[in-house]
Amino acid sequence: RLHKEDSRLLEQQQALDNFLVAKDYRNAIMLTLSLDQPHRLLNIFQDVISAAERRDGLDAETELDSDGRDAEQAIVGARVVDDVIGSLAPDQLERLLGYVRNWNTNAKFARVAQAVLYCVLTKYTSQTILDLPSAKDLISAIQPYSERHFSRFDSLLTDSFIVDYTLHAMESFHPVGMETLTINADDDDDDDDE
């Protein structure tokens, strides 16, 4: 019996790998949830978000937006992923929110956790979420870390504006000073030639 369970698990792992190679995110996400593999699911979401960012970067460089529009409208990088999140059964949704709670405690995974959380909040009504058996515990665990992450993001954004302002202020002085130095250096070279 143990051997049958091991072989079944191995078959499911192989099926999951095949789904990922084929970029069949719908089946990959569903199977990962059923296998209770939060780290594997996190990797799937990270890969989808990274692929969307790379695609958006390429589209911006080549000024194409045929494929970029789908990524812009998607919350978690691809519409199919958003649709899968929006079609979860209550027990799967509760499991996903439990994963989000755990991912959200680590700043390294907060971006993915916040994207998935935002997708859940846009795809489900508040009543649907509140009807989950552990909704109160999940919400109370997600909220303080989310507030901490948003506070950190706000601080970084403010700091980036300060850096931008400083660089802009420096640019207004820099070109004139550099032209003067360059002209003077050229004059010195011309004097040496004579």
Short mmCIF file of N, CA and C in Angstrom, two decimals:
data_model
loop_
_atom_site.label_atom_id
_atom_site.label_comp_id
_atom_site.label_asym_id
_atom_site.label_seq_id
_atom_site.Cartn_x
_atom_site.Cartn_y
_atom_site.Cartn_z
N ARG A 1 0.83 -1.19 0.00
CA ARG A 1 0.00 0.00 0.00
C ARG A 1 0.87 1.25 0.00
N LEU A 2 1.93 1.27 0.77
CA LEU A 2 2.83 2.40 0.83
C LEU A 2 3.49 2.62 -0.53
N HIS A 3 3.82 1.53 -1.20
CA HIS A 3 4.44 1.62 -2.51
C HIS A 3 3.48 2.26 -3.52
N LYS A 4 2.19 1.93 -3.44
CA LYS A 4 1.19 2.50 -4.34
C LYS A 4 1.04 4.00 -4.11
N GLU A 5 1.06 4.42 -2.83
CA GLU A 5 0.94 5.84 -2.52
C GLU A 5 2.17 6.61 -3.03
N ASP A 6 3.34 6.01 -2.86
CA ASP A 6 4.57 6.65 -3.35
C ASP A 6 4.55 6.77 -4.87
N SER A 7 4.11 5.72 -5.54
CA SER A 7 4.08 5.78 -7.01
C SER A 7 3.03 6.78 -7.49
N ARG A 8 1.90 6.87 -6.78
CA ARG A 8 0.87 7.84 -7.14
C ARG A 8 1.38 9.27 -6.95
N LEU A 9 2.07 9.50 -5.85
CA LEU A 9 2.65 10.81 -5.59
C LEU A 9 3.70 11.16 -6.65
N LEU A 10 4.50 10.19 -7.02
CA LEU A 10 5.52 10.39 -8.05
C LEU A 10 4.86 10.71 -9.40
N GLU A 11 3.77 10.04 -9.72
CA GLU A 11 3.05 10.31 -10.96
C GLU A 11 2.47 11.73 -10.95
N GLN A 12 1.95 12.14 -9.80
CA GLN A 12 1.40 13.49 -9.69
C GLN A 12 2.49 14.54 -9.81
N GLN A 13 3.65 14.27 -9.22
CA GLN A 13 4.78 15.20 -9.34
C GLN A 13 5.21 15.31 -10.80
N GLN A 14 5.25 14.17 -11.49
CA GLN A 14 5.62 14.18 -12.91
C GLN A 14 4.60 14.94 -13.74
N ALA A 15 3.31 14.74 -13.42
CA ALA A 15 2.26 15.48 -14.12
C ALA A 15 2.41 16.98 -13.87
N LEU A 16 2.73 17.36 -12.65
CA LEU A 16 2.94 18.77 -12.32
C LEU A 16 4.11 19.35 -13.12
N ASP A 17 5.20 18.61 -13.18
CA ASP A 17 6.35 19.06 -13.98
C ASP A 17 5.97 19.22 -15.45
N ASN A 18 5.19 18.28 -15.97
CA ASN A 18 4.75 18.37 -17.36
C ASN A 18 3.86 19.60 -17.59
N PHE A 19 2.96 19.89 -16.63
CA PHE A 19 2.11 21.07 -16.74
C PHE A 19 2.95 22.34 -16.77
N LEU A 20 3.98 22.38 -15.94
CA LEU A 20 4.82 23.57 -15.87
C LEU A 20 5.63 23.75 -17.15
N VAL A 21 6.14 22.67 -17.70
CA VAL A 21 6.89 22.76 -18.96
C VAL A 21 5.97 23.24 -20.08
N ALA A 22 4.74 22.77 -20.07
CA ALA A 22 3.77 23.16 -21.10
C ALA A 22 3.12 24.52 -20.80
N LYS A 23 3.48 25.12 -19.67
CA LYS A 23 2.89 26.39 -19.21
C LYS A 23 1.37 26.28 -19.07
N ASP A 24 0.93 25.12 -18.65
CA ASP A 24 -0.49 24.88 -18.36
C ASP A 24 -0.72 25.26 -16.90
N TYR A 25 -0.82 26.56 -16.66
CA TYR A 25 -0.88 27.07 -15.29
C TYR A 25 -2.16 26.66 -14.58
N ARG A 26 -3.24 26.52 -15.29
CA ARG A 26 -4.50 26.13 -14.67
C ARG A 26 -4.34 24.79 -13.95
N ASN A 27 -3.90 23.78 -14.67
CA ASN A 27 -3.74 22.45 -14.07
C ASN A 27 -2.59 22.42 -13.06
N ALA A 28 -1.54 23.18 -13.32
CA ALA A 28 -0.40 23.20 -12.39
C ALA A 28 -0.82 23.77 -11.04
N ILE A 29 -1.57 24.86 -11.07
CA ILE A 29 -2.02 25.48 -9.81
C ILE A 29 -2.98 24.56 -9.07
N MET A 30 -3.92 23.99 -9.79
CA MET A 30 -4.89 23.10 -9.14
C MET A 30 -4.20 21.89 -8.52
N LEU A 31 -3.25 21.29 -9.26
CA LEU A 31 -2.55 20.13 -8.73
C LEU A 31 -1.66 20.50 -7.55
N THR A 32 -1.01 21.65 -7.63
CA THR A 32 -0.16 22.09 -6.52
C THR A 32 -0.98 22.31 -5.26
N LEU A 33 -2.16 22.90 -5.42
CA LEU A 33 -3.04 23.07 -4.27
C LEU A 33 -3.48 21.73 -3.70
N SER A 34 -3.81 20.79 -4.57
CA SER A 34 -4.27 19.49 -4.08
C SER A 34 -3.14 18.70 -3.42
N LEU A 35 -1.90 18.92 -3.89
CA LEU A 35 -0.75 18.24 -3.28
C LEU A 35 -0.24 18.95 -2.03
N ASP A 36 -0.81 20.12 -1.73
CA ASP A 36 -0.43 20.92 -0.57
C ASP A 36 1.06 21.26 -0.60
N GLN A 37 1.47 21.93 -1.69
CA GLN A 37 2.87 22.32 -1.87
C GLN A 37 2.96 23.84 -2.03
N PRO A 38 2.95 24.56 -0.91
CA PRO A 38 2.94 26.02 -0.99
C PRO A 38 4.19 26.62 -1.66
N HIS A 39 5.35 26.02 -1.42
CA HIS A 39 6.56 26.58 -2.02
C HIS A 39 6.55 26.42 -3.54
N ARG A 40 6.05 25.31 -3.99
CA ARG A 40 5.95 25.07 -5.44
C ARG A 40 4.97 26.05 -6.07
N LEU A 41 3.86 26.32 -5.37
CA LEU A 41 2.88 27.28 -5.87
C LEU A 41 3.47 28.69 -5.88
N LEU A 42 4.23 29.03 -4.86
CA LEU A 42 4.91 30.33 -4.82
C LEU A 42 5.84 30.47 -6.02
N ASN A 43 6.58 29.42 -6.34
CA ASN A 43 7.48 29.47 -7.49
C ASN A 43 6.71 29.66 -8.80
N ILE A 44 5.54 29.03 -8.90
CA ILE A 44 4.72 29.21 -10.11
C ILE A 44 4.30 30.68 -10.25
N PHE A 45 3.80 31.25 -9.16
CA PHE A 45 3.37 32.65 -9.20
C PHE A 45 4.56 33.57 -9.49
N GLN A 46 5.70 33.31 -8.88
CA GLN A 46 6.89 34.14 -9.15
C GLN A 46 7.30 34.06 -10.62
N ASP A 47 7.26 32.86 -11.18
CA ASP A 47 7.64 32.68 -12.59
C ASP A 47 6.68 33.41 -13.52
N VAL A 48 5.39 33.34 -13.23
CA VAL A 48 4.39 34.01 -14.07
C VAL A 48 4.56 35.53 -14.00
N ILE A 49 4.77 36.05 -12.80
CA ILE A 49 4.96 37.49 -12.64
C ILE A 49 6.24 37.95 -13.33
N SER A 50 7.32 37.20 -13.16
CA SER A 50 8.59 37.55 -13.81
C SER A 50 8.48 37.50 -15.33
N ALA A 51 7.81 36.49 -15.85
CA ALA A 51 7.62 36.38 -17.30
C ALA A 51 6.81 37.57 -17.82
N ALA A 52 5.80 37.98 -17.10
CA ALA A 52 4.99 39.13 -17.52
C ALA A 52 5.82 40.41 -17.49
N GLU A 53 6.68 40.55 -16.50
CA GLU A 53 7.53 41.74 -16.43
C GLU A 53 8.54 41.76 -17.57
N ARG A 54 9.13 40.61 -17.89
CA ARG A 54 10.06 40.54 -19.02
C ARG A 54 9.34 40.86 -20.32
N ARG A 55 8.15 40.30 -20.48
CA ARG A 55 7.36 40.54 -21.69
C ARG A 55 7.00 42.02 -21.79
N ASP A 56 6.63 42.63 -20.68
CA ASP A 56 6.30 44.06 -20.68
C ASP A 56 7.53 44.89 -21.03
N GLY A 57 8.68 44.50 -20.54
CA GLY A 57 9.92 45.20 -20.85
C GLY A 57 10.26 45.12 -22.32
N LEU A 58 10.10 43.95 -22.90
CA LEU A 58 10.35 43.79 -24.33
C LEU A 58 9.34 44.56 -25.16
N ASP A 59 8.09 44.53 -24.74
CA ASP A 59 7.05 45.25 -25.46
C ASP A 59 7.31 46.75 -25.41
N ALA A 60 7.80 47.26 -24.30
CA ALA A 60 8.09 48.68 -24.17
C ALA A 60 9.25 49.06 -25.09
N GLU A 61 10.24 48.18 -25.21
CA GLU A 61 11.39 48.47 -26.07
C GLU A 61 11.01 48.44 -27.54
N THR A 62 10.16 47.51 -27.95
CA THR A 62 9.81 47.37 -29.36
C THR A 62 8.49 48.06 -29.71
N GLU A 63 7.88 48.68 -28.71
CA GLU A 63 6.61 49.38 -28.87
C GLU A 63 5.50 48.49 -29.39
N LEU A 64 5.53 47.22 -28.99
CA LEU A 64 4.44 46.30 -29.31
C LEU A 64 3.55 46.21 -28.10
N ASP A 65 2.26 46.13 -28.30
CA ASP A 65 1.43 45.90 -27.14
C ASP A 65 0.33 44.89 -27.40
N SER A 66 0.54 44.04 -28.39
CA SER A 66 -0.46 43.01 -28.67
C SER A 66 -0.54 42.00 -27.53
N ASP A 67 0.61 41.51 -27.07
CA ASP A 67 0.62 40.53 -25.99
C ASP A 67 0.68 41.23 -24.63
N GLY A 68 1.19 42.43 -24.59
CA GLY A 68 1.34 43.16 -23.34
C GLY A 68 0.03 43.56 -22.72
N ARG A 69 -0.99 43.74 -23.53
CA ARG A 69 -2.28 44.15 -22.99
C ARG A 69 -2.83 43.12 -22.03
N ASP A 70 -2.65 41.84 -22.36
CA ASP A 70 -3.14 40.78 -21.48
C ASP A 70 -2.42 40.85 -20.14
N ALA A 71 -1.11 41.06 -20.17
CA ALA A 71 -0.34 41.12 -18.94
C ALA A 71 -0.70 42.35 -18.13
N GLU A 72 -0.98 43.48 -18.81
CA GLU A 72 -1.34 44.69 -18.08
C GLU A 72 -2.66 44.51 -17.35
N GLN A 73 -3.58 43.79 -17.96
CA GLN A 73 -4.89 43.61 -17.35
C GLN A 73 -4.87 42.50 -16.31
N ALA A 74 -3.87 41.65 -16.35
CA ALA A 74 -3.79 40.55 -15.39
C ALA A 74 -3.21 41.06 -14.07
N ILE A 75 -3.68 40.50 -13.00
CA ILE A 75 -3.21 40.91 -11.68
C ILE A 75 -1.96 40.13 -11.30
N VAL A 76 -1.96 38.83 -11.55
CA VAL A 76 -0.84 37.98 -11.17
C VAL A 76 -0.01 37.58 -12.40
N GLY A 77 0.04 38.45 -13.40
CA GLY A 77 0.92 38.22 -14.53
C GLY A 77 0.30 37.59 -15.75
N ALA A 78 -0.74 36.80 -15.60
CA ALA A 78 -1.41 36.17 -16.73
C ALA A 78 -2.89 35.99 -16.39
N ARG A 79 -3.71 36.25 -17.36
CA ARG A 79 -5.16 36.15 -17.12
C ARG A 79 -5.58 34.76 -16.70
N VAL A 80 -4.94 33.74 -17.27
CA VAL A 80 -5.33 32.38 -16.93
C VAL A 80 -5.09 32.11 -15.44
N VAL A 81 -4.03 32.69 -14.90
CA VAL A 81 -3.74 32.52 -13.46
C VAL A 81 -4.80 33.24 -12.64
N ASP A 82 -5.15 34.45 -13.05
CA ASP A 82 -6.21 35.19 -12.35
C ASP A 82 -7.53 34.42 -12.39
N ASP A 83 -7.83 33.82 -13.55
CA ASP A 83 -9.08 33.06 -13.69
C ASP A 83 -9.09 31.83 -12.80
N VAL A 84 -7.93 31.16 -12.69
CA VAL A 84 -7.85 30.00 -11.80
C VAL A 84 -8.08 30.42 -10.37
N ILE A 85 -7.45 31.50 -9.95
CA ILE A 85 -7.64 31.99 -8.58
C ILE A 85 -9.10 32.35 -8.36
N GLY A 86 -9.74 32.92 -9.36
CA GLY A 86 -11.14 33.31 -9.24
C GLY A 86 -12.14 32.18 -9.29
N SER A 87 -11.68 30.97 -9.61
CA SER A 87 -12.60 29.84 -9.73
C SER A 87 -12.35 28.75 -8.68
N LEU A 88 -11.63 29.08 -7.64
CA LEU A 88 -11.31 28.07 -6.61
C LEU A 88 -12.53 27.73 -5.76
N ALA A 89 -12.59 26.48 -5.35
CA ALA A 89 -13.62 26.05 -4.39
C ALA A 89 -13.27 26.65 -3.03
N PRO A 90 -14.25 26.77 -2.14
CA PRO A 90 -13.98 27.39 -0.84
C PRO A 90 -12.81 26.77 -0.07
N ASP A 91 -12.68 25.44 -0.09
CA ASP A 91 -11.57 24.83 0.64
C ASP A 91 -10.22 25.16 -0.01
N GLN A 92 -10.20 25.25 -1.34
CA GLN A 92 -8.96 25.63 -2.04
C GLN A 92 -8.63 27.10 -1.79
N LEU A 93 -9.66 27.93 -1.78
CA LEU A 93 -9.46 29.35 -1.49
C LEU A 93 -8.89 29.54 -0.09
N GLU A 94 -9.43 28.81 0.85
CA GLU A 94 -8.94 28.90 2.23
C GLU A 94 -7.48 28.43 2.31
N ARG A 95 -7.15 27.37 1.60
CA ARG A 95 -5.78 26.88 1.58
C ARG A 95 -4.85 27.93 0.96
N LEU A 96 -5.29 28.53 -0.16
CA LEU A 96 -4.49 29.56 -0.82
C LEU A 96 -4.27 30.76 0.10
N LEU A 97 -5.31 31.20 0.79
CA LEU A 97 -5.16 32.32 1.71
C LEU A 97 -4.22 31.97 2.87
N GLY A 98 -4.22 30.71 3.28
CA GLY A 98 -3.25 30.27 4.29
C GLY A 98 -1.83 30.38 3.77
N TYR A 99 -1.62 30.02 2.51
CA TYR A 99 -0.30 30.18 1.90
C TYR A 99 0.08 31.65 1.82
N VAL A 100 -0.87 32.49 1.41
CA VAL A 100 -0.62 33.92 1.31
C VAL A 100 -0.22 34.47 2.67
N ARG A 101 -0.91 34.03 3.72
CA ARG A 101 -0.56 34.47 5.08
C ARG A 101 0.89 34.14 5.39
N ASN A 102 1.31 32.92 5.06
CA ASN A 102 2.69 32.51 5.34
C ASN A 102 3.70 33.25 4.47
N TRP A 103 3.40 33.40 3.19
CA TRP A 103 4.32 34.11 2.28
C TRP A 103 4.46 35.57 2.70
N ASN A 104 3.37 36.15 3.17
CA ASN A 104 3.34 37.57 3.51
C ASN A 104 4.22 37.89 4.72
N THR A 105 4.55 36.90 5.51
CA THR A 105 5.39 37.15 6.69
C THR A 105 6.84 37.38 6.32
N ASN A 106 7.23 37.04 5.09
CA ASN A 106 8.60 37.20 4.63
C ASN A 106 8.62 38.30 3.57
N ALA A 107 9.41 39.34 3.80
CA ALA A 107 9.46 40.47 2.86
C ALA A 107 9.88 40.03 1.46
N LYS A 108 10.65 38.97 1.36
CA LYS A 108 11.12 38.48 0.07
C LYS A 108 9.95 38.00 -0.80
N PHE A 109 8.90 37.48 -0.16
CA PHE A 109 7.76 36.93 -0.90
C PHE A 109 6.54 37.85 -0.84
N ALA A 110 6.67 39.00 -0.21
CA ALA A 110 5.52 39.88 0.02
C ALA A 110 4.90 40.36 -1.29
N ARG A 111 5.72 40.61 -2.29
CA ARG A 111 5.19 41.10 -3.56
C ARG A 111 4.24 40.09 -4.19
N VAL A 112 4.64 38.84 -4.20
CA VAL A 112 3.79 37.78 -4.75
C VAL A 112 2.55 37.61 -3.88
N ALA A 113 2.75 37.60 -2.57
CA ALA A 113 1.63 37.43 -1.64
C ALA A 113 0.61 38.55 -1.83
N GLN A 114 1.08 39.78 -1.99
CA GLN A 114 0.17 40.91 -2.15
C GLN A 114 -0.56 40.84 -3.50
N ALA A 115 0.13 40.38 -4.54
CA ALA A 115 -0.52 40.24 -5.85
C ALA A 115 -1.62 39.18 -5.79
N VAL A 116 -1.33 38.05 -5.18
CA VAL A 116 -2.33 36.98 -5.07
C VAL A 116 -3.48 37.44 -4.18
N LEU A 117 -3.16 38.11 -3.09
CA LEU A 117 -4.21 38.62 -2.20
C LEU A 117 -5.10 39.62 -2.93
N TYR A 118 -4.50 40.51 -3.69
CA TYR A 118 -5.28 41.48 -4.46
C TYR A 118 -6.19 40.78 -5.46
N CYS A 119 -5.67 39.75 -6.09
CA CYS A 119 -6.48 38.98 -7.04
C CYS A 119 -7.67 38.32 -6.33
N VAL A 120 -7.42 37.73 -5.18
CA VAL A 120 -8.50 37.11 -4.41
C VAL A 120 -9.55 38.15 -4.03
N LEU A 121 -9.09 39.31 -3.58
CA LEU A 121 -10.03 40.35 -3.14
C LEU A 121 -10.84 40.93 -4.29
N THR A 122 -10.29 40.88 -5.51
CA THR A 122 -11.06 41.39 -6.65
C THR A 122 -11.96 40.33 -7.26
N LYS A 123 -11.61 39.06 -7.11
CA LYS A 123 -12.38 37.99 -7.73
C LYS A 123 -13.53 37.47 -6.86
N TYR A 124 -13.43 37.68 -5.55
CA TYR A 124 -14.44 37.15 -4.63
C TYR A 124 -15.10 38.29 -3.87
N THR A 125 -16.34 38.08 -3.50
CA THR A 125 -17.03 39.07 -2.68
C THR A 125 -16.51 38.95 -1.25
N SER A 126 -16.68 40.01 -0.51
CA SER A 126 -16.24 39.98 0.88
C SER A 126 -17.01 38.93 1.67
N GLN A 127 -18.27 38.72 1.32
CA GLN A 127 -19.07 37.72 2.02
C GLN A 127 -18.53 36.31 1.77
N THR A 128 -18.10 36.04 0.55
CA THR A 128 -17.53 34.73 0.22
C THR A 128 -16.29 34.47 1.07
N ILE A 129 -15.47 35.48 1.20
CA ILE A 129 -14.24 35.34 1.99
C ILE A 129 -14.59 35.19 3.47
N LEU A 130 -15.53 35.98 3.95
CA LEU A 130 -15.91 35.90 5.37
C LEU A 130 -16.60 34.59 5.71
N ASP A 131 -17.17 33.92 4.72
CA ASP A 131 -17.83 32.63 4.97
C ASP A 131 -16.83 31.49 5.15
N LEU A 132 -15.57 31.72 4.85
CA LEU A 132 -14.57 30.68 5.06
C LEU A 132 -14.40 30.43 6.55
N PRO A 133 -14.25 29.18 6.96
CA PRO A 133 -14.17 28.87 8.40
C PRO A 133 -13.05 29.61 9.15
N SER A 134 -11.90 29.80 8.50
CA SER A 134 -10.79 30.44 9.21
C SER A 134 -10.55 31.87 8.73
N ALA A 135 -11.57 32.51 8.18
CA ALA A 135 -11.42 33.85 7.61
C ALA A 135 -10.91 34.85 8.64
N LYS A 136 -11.47 34.83 9.82
CA LYS A 136 -11.09 35.81 10.83
C LYS A 136 -9.61 35.68 11.19
N ASP A 137 -9.16 34.45 11.38
CA ASP A 137 -7.76 34.21 11.72
C ASP A 137 -6.83 34.61 10.57
N LEU A 138 -7.23 34.27 9.35
CA LEU A 138 -6.41 34.61 8.19
C LEU A 138 -6.28 36.12 8.02
N ILE A 139 -7.40 36.80 8.13
CA ILE A 139 -7.39 38.26 7.95
C ILE A 139 -6.57 38.93 9.05
N SER A 140 -6.75 38.49 10.27
CA SER A 140 -6.00 39.11 11.37
C SER A 140 -4.51 38.81 11.28
N ALA A 141 -4.12 37.73 10.63
CA ALA A 141 -2.70 37.42 10.45
C ALA A 141 -2.11 38.15 9.24
N ILE A 142 -2.89 38.35 8.20
CA ILE A 142 -2.41 39.01 6.99
C ILE A 142 -2.30 40.52 7.18
N GLN A 143 -3.21 41.12 7.90
CA GLN A 143 -3.30 42.57 8.00
C GLN A 143 -2.04 43.25 8.55
N PRO A 144 -1.50 42.83 9.69
CA PRO A 144 -0.34 43.58 10.22
C PRO A 144 0.89 43.52 9.32
N TYR A 145 1.12 42.36 8.70
CA TYR A 145 2.27 42.26 7.80
C TYR A 145 2.05 43.10 6.55
N SER A 146 0.82 43.11 6.05
CA SER A 146 0.52 43.94 4.87
C SER A 146 0.73 45.41 5.19
N GLU A 147 0.29 45.84 6.35
CA GLU A 147 0.51 47.24 6.75
C GLU A 147 2.00 47.55 6.84
N ARG A 148 2.77 46.63 7.37
CA ARG A 148 4.22 46.81 7.48
C ARG A 148 4.85 46.91 6.09
N HIS A 149 4.45 46.03 5.17
CA HIS A 149 5.00 46.07 3.81
C HIS A 149 4.64 47.38 3.10
N PHE A 150 3.39 47.82 3.23
CA PHE A 150 2.99 49.05 2.57
C PHE A 150 3.70 50.26 3.17
N SER A 151 3.94 50.24 4.46
CA SER A 151 4.70 51.31 5.10
C SER A 151 6.12 51.35 4.54
N ARG A 152 6.73 50.19 4.38
CA ARG A 152 8.09 50.11 3.84
C ARG A 152 8.10 50.58 2.39
N PHE A 153 7.12 50.16 1.59
CA PHE A 153 7.04 50.60 0.19
C PHE A 153 6.86 52.12 0.10
N ASP A 154 6.02 52.66 0.98
CA ASP A 154 5.79 54.09 0.99
C ASP A 154 7.07 54.85 1.33
N SER A 155 7.80 54.35 2.28
CA SER A 155 9.07 54.97 2.65
C SER A 155 10.07 54.91 1.50
N LEU A 156 10.15 53.76 0.81
CA LEU A 156 11.05 53.64 -0.34
C LEU A 156 10.65 54.59 -1.46
N LEU A 157 9.36 54.72 -1.69
CA LEU A 157 8.87 55.63 -2.73
C LEU A 157 9.24 57.07 -2.39
N THR A 158 9.03 57.46 -1.15
CA THR A 158 9.40 58.81 -0.71
C THR A 158 10.90 59.04 -0.89
N ASP A 159 11.70 58.07 -0.50
CA ASP A 159 13.15 58.18 -0.66
C ASP A 159 13.53 58.30 -2.14
N SER A 160 12.84 57.57 -3.01
CA SER A 160 13.16 57.65 -4.43
C SER A 160 12.85 59.03 -4.99
N PHE A 161 11.80 59.68 -4.49
CA PHE A 161 11.49 61.04 -4.94
C PHE A 161 12.58 62.01 -4.49
N ILE A 162 13.08 61.80 -3.29
CA ILE A 162 14.16 62.66 -2.79
C ILE A 162 15.41 62.49 -3.65
N VAL A 163 15.73 61.26 -4.00
CA VAL A 163 16.89 61.01 -4.87
C VAL A 163 16.67 61.64 -6.24
N ASP A 164 15.48 61.47 -6.82
CA ASP A 164 15.17 62.08 -8.12
C ASP A 164 15.31 63.60 -8.06
N TYR A 165 14.79 64.19 -7.02
CA TYR A 165 14.86 65.64 -6.86
C TYR A 165 16.32 66.09 -6.77
N THR A 166 17.11 65.38 -5.98
CA THR A 166 18.52 65.73 -5.81
C THR A 166 19.27 65.60 -7.13
N LEU A 167 19.04 64.52 -7.86
CA LEU A 167 19.70 64.34 -9.16
C LEU A 167 19.28 65.43 -10.15
N HIS A 168 18.02 65.76 -10.15
CA HIS A 168 17.54 66.81 -11.04
C HIS A 168 18.19 68.15 -10.69
N ALA A 169 18.28 68.44 -9.41
CA ALA A 169 18.92 69.69 -8.97
C ALA A 169 20.39 69.71 -9.36
N MET A 170 21.04 68.56 -9.27
CA MET A 170 22.45 68.49 -9.63
C MET A 170 22.64 68.65 -11.14
N GLU A 171 21.73 68.14 -11.94
CA GLU A 171 21.83 68.26 -13.39
C GLU A 171 21.77 69.70 -13.84
N SER A 172 21.03 70.53 -13.14
CA SER A 172 20.92 71.92 -13.56
C SER A 172 22.25 72.66 -13.38
N PHE A 173 23.11 72.20 -12.49
CA PHE A 173 24.43 72.81 -12.31
C PHE A 173 25.51 72.09 -13.10
N HIS A 174 25.35 70.84 -13.29
CA HIS A 174 26.40 69.98 -13.86
C HIS A 174 26.78 70.30 -15.30
N PRO A 175 25.87 70.45 -16.25
CA PRO A 175 26.29 70.64 -17.64
C PRO A 175 27.13 71.89 -17.86
N VAL A 176 26.77 73.01 -17.22
CA VAL A 176 27.52 74.24 -17.41
C VAL A 176 28.94 74.07 -16.88
N GLY A 177 29.06 73.51 -15.71
CA GLY A 177 30.39 73.30 -15.13
C GLY A 177 31.24 72.38 -15.98
N MET A 178 30.67 71.32 -16.54
CA MET A 178 31.42 70.38 -17.35
C MET A 178 31.84 71.01 -18.67
N GLU A 179 30.97 71.84 -19.28
CA GLU A 179 31.33 72.50 -20.53
C GLU A 179 32.52 73.43 -20.32
N THR A 180 32.52 74.15 -19.20
CA THR A 180 33.61 75.06 -18.90
C THR A 180 34.90 74.29 -18.74
N LEU A 181 34.85 73.18 -18.02
CA LEU A 181 36.05 72.37 -17.83
C LEU A 181 36.53 71.80 -19.15
N THR A 182 35.62 71.36 -19.98
CA THR A 182 36.00 70.77 -21.26
C THR A 182 36.60 71.82 -22.18
N ILE A 183 36.03 73.02 -22.22
CA ILE A 183 36.55 74.09 -23.06
C ILE A 183 37.94 74.49 -22.60
N ASN A 184 38.10 74.64 -21.29
CA ASN A 184 39.41 75.01 -20.75
C ASN A 184 40.45 73.95 -21.04
N ALA A 185 40.06 72.69 -20.95
CA ALA A 185 41.00 71.61 -21.23
C ALA A 185 41.38 71.62 -22.70
N ASP A 186 40.45 71.92 -23.60
CA ASP A 186 40.74 72.01 -25.03
C ASP A 186 41.67 73.18 -25.32
N ASP A 187 41.46 74.30 -24.63
CA ASP A 187 42.31 75.49 -24.81
C ASP A 187 43.74 75.17 -24.40
N ASP A 188 43.91 74.40 -23.32
CA ASP A 188 45.24 74.04 -22.85
C ASP A 188 45.93 73.17 -23.89
N ASP A 189 45.19 72.25 -24.50
CA ASP A 189 45.75 71.38 -25.53
C ASP A 189 46.19 72.18 -26.75
N ASP A 190 45.37 73.19 -27.13
CA ASP A 190 45.70 74.03 -28.28
C ASP A 190 46.97 74.84 -28.00
N ASP A 191 47.14 75.30 -26.77
CA ASP A 191 48.34 76.07 -26.41
C ASP A 191 49.57 75.22 -26.52
N ASP A 192 49.48 73.92 -26.20
CA ASP A 192 50.61 73.03 -26.26
C ASP A 192 51.06 72.81 -27.69
N ASP A 193 50.12 72.86 -28.64
CA ASP A 193 50.43 72.62 -30.04
C ASP A 193 51.24 73.76 -30.63
N GLU A 194 51.06 74.96 -30.15
CA GLU A 194 51.73 76.12 -30.72
C GLU A 194 53.13 76.27 -30.28
#
